[in-house]
PDB file of C-alpha atoms in Angstrom:
ATOM      1  CA  MET B1027      96.780 -25.551  42.056  1.00  0.00           C
ATOM      2  CA  THR B1028      98.913 -25.578  44.347  1.00  0.00           C
ATOM      3  CA  HIS B1029      97.842 -26.558  47.956  1.00  0.00           C
ATOM      4  CA  GLN B1030      99.408 -22.962  49.124  1.00  0.00           C
ATOM      5  CA  GLN B1031      97.007 -21.024  47.199  1.00  0.00           C
ATOM      6  CA  VAL B1032      94.027 -23.070  48.472  1.00  0.00           C
ATOM      7  CA  ASN B1033      94.948 -22.069  51.361  1.00  0.00           C
ATOM      8  CA  LEU B1034      94.930 -18.761  49.950  1.00  0.00           C
ATOM      9  CA  ASN B1035      91.436 -18.505  48.366  1.00  0.00           C
ATOM     10  CA  ARG B1036      90.024 -20.660  51.303  1.00  0.00           C
ATOM     11  CA  ARG B1037      91.659 -17.498  54.432  1.00  0.00           C
ATOM     12  CA  ARG B1038      90.517 -14.753  51.864  1.00  0.00           C
ATOM     13  CA  VAL B1039      86.938 -15.780  51.370  1.00  0.00           C
ATOM     14  CA  ALA B1040      87.231 -16.540  55.093  1.00  0.00           C
ATOM     15  CA  VAL B1041      88.502 -12.724  55.506  1.00  0.00           C
ATOM     16  CA  ALA B1042      86.613 -11.370  53.653  1.00  0.00           C
ATOM     17  CA  MET B1043      82.672 -13.287  55.429  1.00  0.00           C
ATOM     18  CA  PHE B1044      84.685 -11.787  58.494  1.00  0.00           C
ATOM     19  CA  PHE B1045      84.285  -8.237  57.127  1.00  0.00           C
ATOM     20  CA  LEU B1046      80.809  -8.744  55.341  1.00  0.00           C
ATOM     21  CA  THR B1047      79.465 -10.523  58.102  1.00  0.00           C
ATOM     22  CA  ALA B1048      80.703  -7.713  61.040  1.00  0.00           C
ATOM     23  CA  MET B1049      79.223  -4.702  58.578  1.00  0.00           C
ATOM     24  CA  VAL B1050      76.021  -6.681  58.690  1.00  0.00           C
ATOM     25  CA  ALA B1051      75.580  -6.427  62.254  1.00  0.00           C
ATOM     26  CA  SER B1052      76.991  -3.665  62.890  1.00  0.00           C
ATOM     27  CA  ALA B1053      73.851  -1.627  60.460  1.00  0.00           C
ATOM     28  CA  ASN B1054      71.286  -3.902  62.179  1.00  0.00           C
ATOM     29  CA  VAL B1055      72.806  -2.222  65.333  1.00  0.00           C
ATOM     30  CA  GLY B1056      71.962   1.112  64.488  1.00  0.00           C
ATOM     31  CA  CYS B1057      68.843   0.756  62.753  1.00  0.00           C
ATOM     32  CA  ARG B1058      67.929  -1.107  65.098  1.00  0.00           C
ATOM     33  CA  GLY B1059      65.563   2.719  66.795  1.00  0.00           C
ATOM     34  CA  TYR B1060      63.503   3.105  63.716  1.00  0.00           C
ATOM     35  CA  HIS B1061      60.460   1.680  62.483  1.00  0.00           C
ATOM     36  CA  LEU B1062      58.312   1.588  59.498  1.00  0.00           C
ATOM     37  CA  GLY B1063      54.830   2.574  58.886  1.00  0.00           C
ATOM     38  CA  ASN B1064      53.384   5.690  60.228  1.00  0.00           C
ATOM     39  CA  GLN B1065      52.193   4.000  63.400  1.00  0.00           C
ATOM     40  CA  TYR B1066      54.777   4.104  64.935  1.00  0.00           C
ATOM     41  CA  LEU B1067      54.439   8.497  64.698  1.00  0.00           C
ATOM     42  CA  TYR B1068      51.633   7.750  66.730  1.00  0.00           C
ATOM     43  CA  ARG B1069      50.218   6.696  70.329  1.00  0.00           C
ATOM     44  CA  SER B1070      49.773   3.143  70.765  1.00  0.00           C
ATOM     45  CA  ASP B1071      47.666   3.230  73.628  1.00  0.00           C
ATOM     46  CA  ILE B1072      45.221   5.336  71.152  1.00  0.00           C
ATOM     47  CA  ARG B1073      43.276   3.401  69.305  1.00  0.00           C
ATOM     48  CA  THR B1074      40.366   5.708  68.607  1.00  0.00           C
ATOM     49  CA  VAL B1075      39.193   9.906  68.031  1.00  0.00           C
ATOM     50  CA  HIS B1076      36.156  11.687  68.097  1.00  0.00           C
ATOM     51  CA  VAL B1077      36.421  15.169  65.990  1.00  0.00           C
ATOM     52  CA  ALA B1078      33.673  16.806  67.754  1.00  0.00           C
ATOM     53  CA  MET B1079      32.222  19.817  66.115  1.00  0.00           C
ATOM     54  CA  LEU B1080      34.434  23.027  66.527  1.00  0.00           C
ATOM     55  CA  GLU B1081      33.075  26.006  67.277  1.00  0.00           C
ATOM     56  CA  SER B1082      32.661  28.966  65.721  1.00  0.00           C
ATOM     57  CA  GLU B1083      32.822  32.898  66.377  1.00  0.00           C
ATOM     58  CA  SER B1084      33.308  33.402  62.405  1.00  0.00           C
ATOM     59  CA  TYR B1085      30.282  35.436  60.840  1.00  0.00           C
ATOM     60  CA  ARG B1086      30.995  32.851  58.259  1.00  0.00           C
ATOM     61  CA  ARG B1087      28.263  30.027  57.993  1.00  0.00           C
ATOM     62  CA  PHE B1088      29.807  26.406  57.991  1.00  0.00           C
ATOM     63  CA  SER B1089      33.237  27.495  58.874  1.00  0.00           C
ATOM     64  CA  GLY B1090      33.537  25.133  61.469  1.00  0.00           C
ATOM     65  CA  GLN B1091      31.907  22.651  60.157  1.00  0.00           C
ATOM     66  CA  ARG B1092      34.415  22.214  57.181  1.00  0.00           C
ATOM     67  CA  LEU B1093      37.258  22.387  59.785  1.00  0.00           C
ATOM     68  CA  THR B1094      36.276  19.441  61.277  1.00  0.00           C
ATOM     69  CA  GLU B1095      35.980  18.127  58.312  1.00  0.00           C
ATOM     70  CA  ALA B1096      39.200  18.824  57.207  1.00  0.00           C
ATOM     71  CA  ILE B1097      40.504  17.287  60.729  1.00  0.00           C
ATOM     72  CA  THR B1098      37.689  14.101  59.902  1.00  0.00           C
ATOM     73  CA  LYS B1099      39.695  13.318  56.641  1.00  0.00           C
ATOM     74  CA  GLN B1100      43.288  13.895  58.084  1.00  0.00           C
ATOM     75  CA  ILE B1101      42.882  11.604  60.485  1.00  0.00           C
ATOM     76  CA  ILE B1102      41.549   9.101  58.267  1.00  0.00           C
ATOM     77  CA  ALA B1103      44.721  10.296  55.447  1.00  0.00           C
ATOM     78  CA  THR B1104      47.822  10.145  57.548  1.00  0.00           C
ATOM     79  CA  THR B1105      46.530   8.350  60.684  1.00  0.00           C
ATOM     80  CA  PRO B1106      45.788   4.759  61.793  1.00  0.00           C
ATOM     81  CA  LEU B1107      43.356   6.001  64.192  1.00  0.00           C
ATOM     82  CA  THR B1108      40.028   5.002  63.512  1.00  0.00           C
ATOM     83  CA  ILE B1109      37.068   8.207  63.919  1.00  0.00           C
ATOM     84  CA  THR B1110      34.080   7.089  66.183  1.00  0.00           C
ATOM     85  CA  GLU B1111      30.838   7.438  68.433  1.00  0.00           C
ATOM     86  CA  PRO B1112      32.259   9.615  71.649  1.00  0.00           C
ATOM     87  CA  ALA B1113      30.628   6.550  73.449  1.00  0.00           C
ATOM     88  CA  LEU B1114      33.075   4.251  72.291  1.00  0.00           C
ATOM     89  CA  ALA B1115      36.632   7.171  71.478  1.00  0.00           C
ATOM     90  CA  ASP B1116      39.783   6.448  73.065  1.00  0.00           C
ATOM     91  CA  SER B1117      40.065  10.455  72.548  1.00  0.00           C
ATOM     92  CA  PHE B1118      38.931  13.070  72.087  1.00  0.00           C
ATOM     93  CA  ILE B1119      39.092  16.796  69.928  1.00  0.00           C
ATOM     94  CA  THR B1120      38.274  19.674  70.314  1.00  0.00           C
ATOM     95  CA  GLY B1121      38.177  23.297  69.090  1.00  0.00           C
ATOM     96  CA  ARG B1122      37.299  26.416  67.664  1.00  0.00           C
ATOM     97  CA  LEU B1123      37.607  29.206  65.502  1.00  0.00           C
ATOM     98  CA  ILE B1124      38.072  32.180  67.898  1.00  0.00           C
ATOM     99  CA  ARG B1125      39.322  34.153  64.264  1.00  0.00           C
ATOM    100  CA  GLU B1126      39.050  35.353  60.610  1.00  0.00           C
ATOM    101  CA  SER B1127      40.030  38.285  59.016  1.00  0.00           C
ATOM    102  CA  LYS B1128      39.512  39.903  55.669  1.00  0.00           C
ATOM    103  CA  SER B1129      41.932  42.053  54.409  1.00  0.00           C
ATOM    104  CA  VAL B1130      43.207  44.691  51.858  1.00  0.00           C
ATOM    105  CA  THR B1131      47.091  43.857  51.098  1.00  0.00           C
ATOM    106  CA  GLY B1132      47.434  45.660  47.986  1.00  0.00           C
ATOM    107  CA  GLU B1133      44.890  47.492  45.799  1.00  0.00           C
ATOM    108  CA  THR B1134      44.439  49.703  42.805  1.00  0.00           C
ATOM    109  CA  LEU B1135      44.487  53.287  42.189  1.00  0.00           C
ATOM    110  CA  THR B1136      40.642  53.437  42.619  1.00  0.00           C
ATOM    111  CA  ASP B1137      40.885  51.775  45.409  1.00  0.00           C
ATOM    112  CA  GLU B1138      39.300  48.783  44.428  1.00  0.00           C
ATOM    113  CA  ALA B1139      41.709  45.542  46.029  1.00  0.00           C
ATOM    114  CA  ARG B1140      43.657  43.873  44.005  1.00  0.00           C
ATOM    115  CA  SER B1141      45.259  41.549  46.914  1.00  0.00           C
ATOM    116  CA  LEU B1142      43.505  40.423  50.033  1.00  0.00           C
ATOM    117  CA  ASP B1143      45.306  38.609  53.236  1.00  0.00           C
ATOM    118  CA  ILE B1144      42.702  35.906  54.634  1.00  0.00           C
ATOM    119  CA  ALA B1145      43.790  34.692  57.848  1.00  0.00           C
ATOM    120  CA  GLN B1146      42.165  32.311  60.895  1.00  0.00           C
ATOM    121  CA  ARG B1147      42.624  31.696  64.548  1.00  0.00           C
ATOM    122  CA  VAL B1148      42.218  28.176  65.569  1.00  0.00           C
ATOM    123  CA  GLU B1149      42.580  27.038  69.339  1.00  0.00           C
ATOM    124  CA  VAL B1150      42.132  22.491  69.715  1.00  0.00           C
ATOM    125  CA  SER B1151      43.185  20.370  72.423  1.00  0.00           C
ATOM    126  CA  TRP B1152      43.416  16.127  72.295  1.00  0.00           C
ATOM    127  CA  VAL B1153      42.692  14.982  75.297  1.00  0.00           C
ATOM    128  CA  ASP B1154      41.633  11.311  75.907  1.00  0.00           C
ATOM    129  CA  ARG B1155      38.075   9.588  78.853  1.00  0.00           C
ATOM    130  CA  ALA B1156      40.593  11.092  81.294  1.00  0.00           C
ATOM    131  CA  GLY B1157      40.337  14.030  80.211  1.00  0.00           C
ATOM    132  CA  THR B1158      45.135  13.770  80.002  1.00  0.00           C
ATOM    133  CA  PRO B1159      46.264  16.090  77.808  1.00  0.00           C
ATOM    134  CA  LEU B1160      47.560  13.996  73.914  1.00  0.00           C
ATOM    135  CA  MET B1161      49.290  17.145  73.097  1.00  0.00           C
ATOM    136  CA  PRO B1162      52.098  18.201  74.314  1.00  0.00           C
ATOM    137  CA  ARG B1163      50.653  21.817  74.597  1.00  0.00           C
ATOM    138  CA  GLN B1164      47.393  21.296  76.152  1.00  0.00           C
ATOM    139  CA  THR B1165      46.271  23.592  73.971  1.00  0.00           C
ATOM    140  CA  VAL B1166      47.079  24.903  70.736  1.00  0.00           C
ATOM    141  CA  ARG B1167      47.054  27.453  69.352  1.00  0.00           C
ATOM    142  CA  LEU B1168      47.132  28.454  64.982  1.00  0.00           C
ATOM    143  CA  ASP B1169      47.687  30.725  62.633  1.00  0.00           C
ATOM    144  CA  PHE B1170      47.622  30.350  58.860  1.00  0.00           C
ATOM    145  CA  ASP B1171      46.933  33.252  56.520  1.00  0.00           C
ATOM    146  CA  ALA B1172      46.383  33.018  52.724  1.00  0.00           C
ATOM    147  CA  GLU B1173      47.120  35.347  49.651  1.00  0.00           C
ATOM    148  CA  LEU B1174      43.566  36.399  47.709  1.00  0.00           C
ATOM    149  CA  ILE B1175      43.995  37.868  43.843  1.00  0.00           C
ATOM    150  CA  PRO B1176      39.793  37.758  43.062  1.00  0.00           C
ATOM    151  CA  GLU B1177      41.872  39.536  38.932  1.00  0.00           C
ATOM    152  CA  GLY B1178      43.449  36.047  39.964  1.00  0.00           C
ATOM    153  CA  GLY B1179      40.149  33.798  38.699  1.00  0.00           C
ATOM    154  CA  GLN B1180      40.543  33.050  43.007  1.00  0.00           C
ATOM    155  CA  SER B1181      37.573  32.945  45.271  1.00  0.00           C
ATOM    156  CA  LEU B1182      37.320  33.216  48.910  1.00  0.00           C
ATOM    157  CA  VAL B1183      36.092  30.376  49.544  1.00  0.00           C
ATOM    158  CA  THR B1184      38.714  28.040  47.876  1.00  0.00           C
ATOM    159  CA  THR B1185      41.257  30.315  49.252  1.00  0.00           C
ATOM    160  CA  GLN B1186      39.541  29.516  52.886  1.00  0.00           C
ATOM    161  CA  GLN B1187      39.553  25.597  52.340  1.00  0.00           C
ATOM    162  CA  GLU B1188      43.877  25.736  51.437  1.00  0.00           C
ATOM    163  CA  ILE B1189      44.215  27.481  55.065  1.00  0.00           C
ATOM    164  CA  ILE B1190      41.413  24.736  56.376  1.00  0.00           C
ATOM    165  CA  ASP B1191      43.503  22.013  54.655  1.00  0.00           C
ATOM    166  CA  ARG B1192      46.839  24.195  55.785  1.00  0.00           C
ATOM    167  CA  ILE B1193      44.875  24.190  60.109  1.00  0.00           C
ATOM    168  CA  ALA B1194      43.775  20.022  59.252  1.00  0.00           C
ATOM    169  CA  ARG B1195      47.719  19.124  58.680  1.00  0.00           C
ATOM    170  CA  GLU B1196      48.652  20.742  61.666  1.00  0.00           C
ATOM    171  CA  VAL B1197      46.817  19.027  63.754  1.00  0.00           C
ATOM    172  CA  VAL B1198      47.091  16.402  62.487  1.00  0.00           C
ATOM    173  CA  GLY B1199      50.910  16.845  63.537  1.00  0.00           C
ATOM    174  CA  GLN B1200      50.406  18.238  66.028  1.00  0.00           C
ATOM    175  CA  MET B1201      49.336  14.247  67.709  1.00  0.00           C
ATOM    176  CA  GLU B1202      52.253  12.352  66.672  1.00  0.00           C
ATOM    177  CA  MET B1203      54.516  11.566  68.962  1.00  0.00           C
ATOM    178  CA  PRO B1204      57.966  13.386  70.330  1.00  0.00           C
ATOM    179  CA  TRP B1205      60.596  12.390  68.613  1.00  0.00           C
TER     180      TRP B1205
END
């Protein structure tokens, strides 16, 4: 190999290294604001939360308890927050089940219900120890409904649980920091 060929190869390697370094540097600058993990989705100044038993204006027994349990489980499963008692909590979630309804949306010729609409309305707030709201809106009102088809093997309890789980996911979603 001649001296000119060696110099040419060295130049090619140097140019390739320069472009590779420039690409890596620009990629790092572009991704500098990104973080991995769910701990960055939530406020860093809040570490613990107390979920108070949700009040229920429903005639169905244990609706508030079921909703409180679902919200608590969702917080444990998807956030870095710790559930604790009121004396030790940095923040508090309170709420109430305002409305729960069941209406017939389809029936047979003999007036038997074929499909029903089950709906729930919930108001939830998340505040810190001083009472300052931690969600974008002070009180979040959530309306969810689901269709119940008894002939398909669905029960009222499973349909209600589907709604409760959706409400719990939305409450925890509202706890995320705005982008």
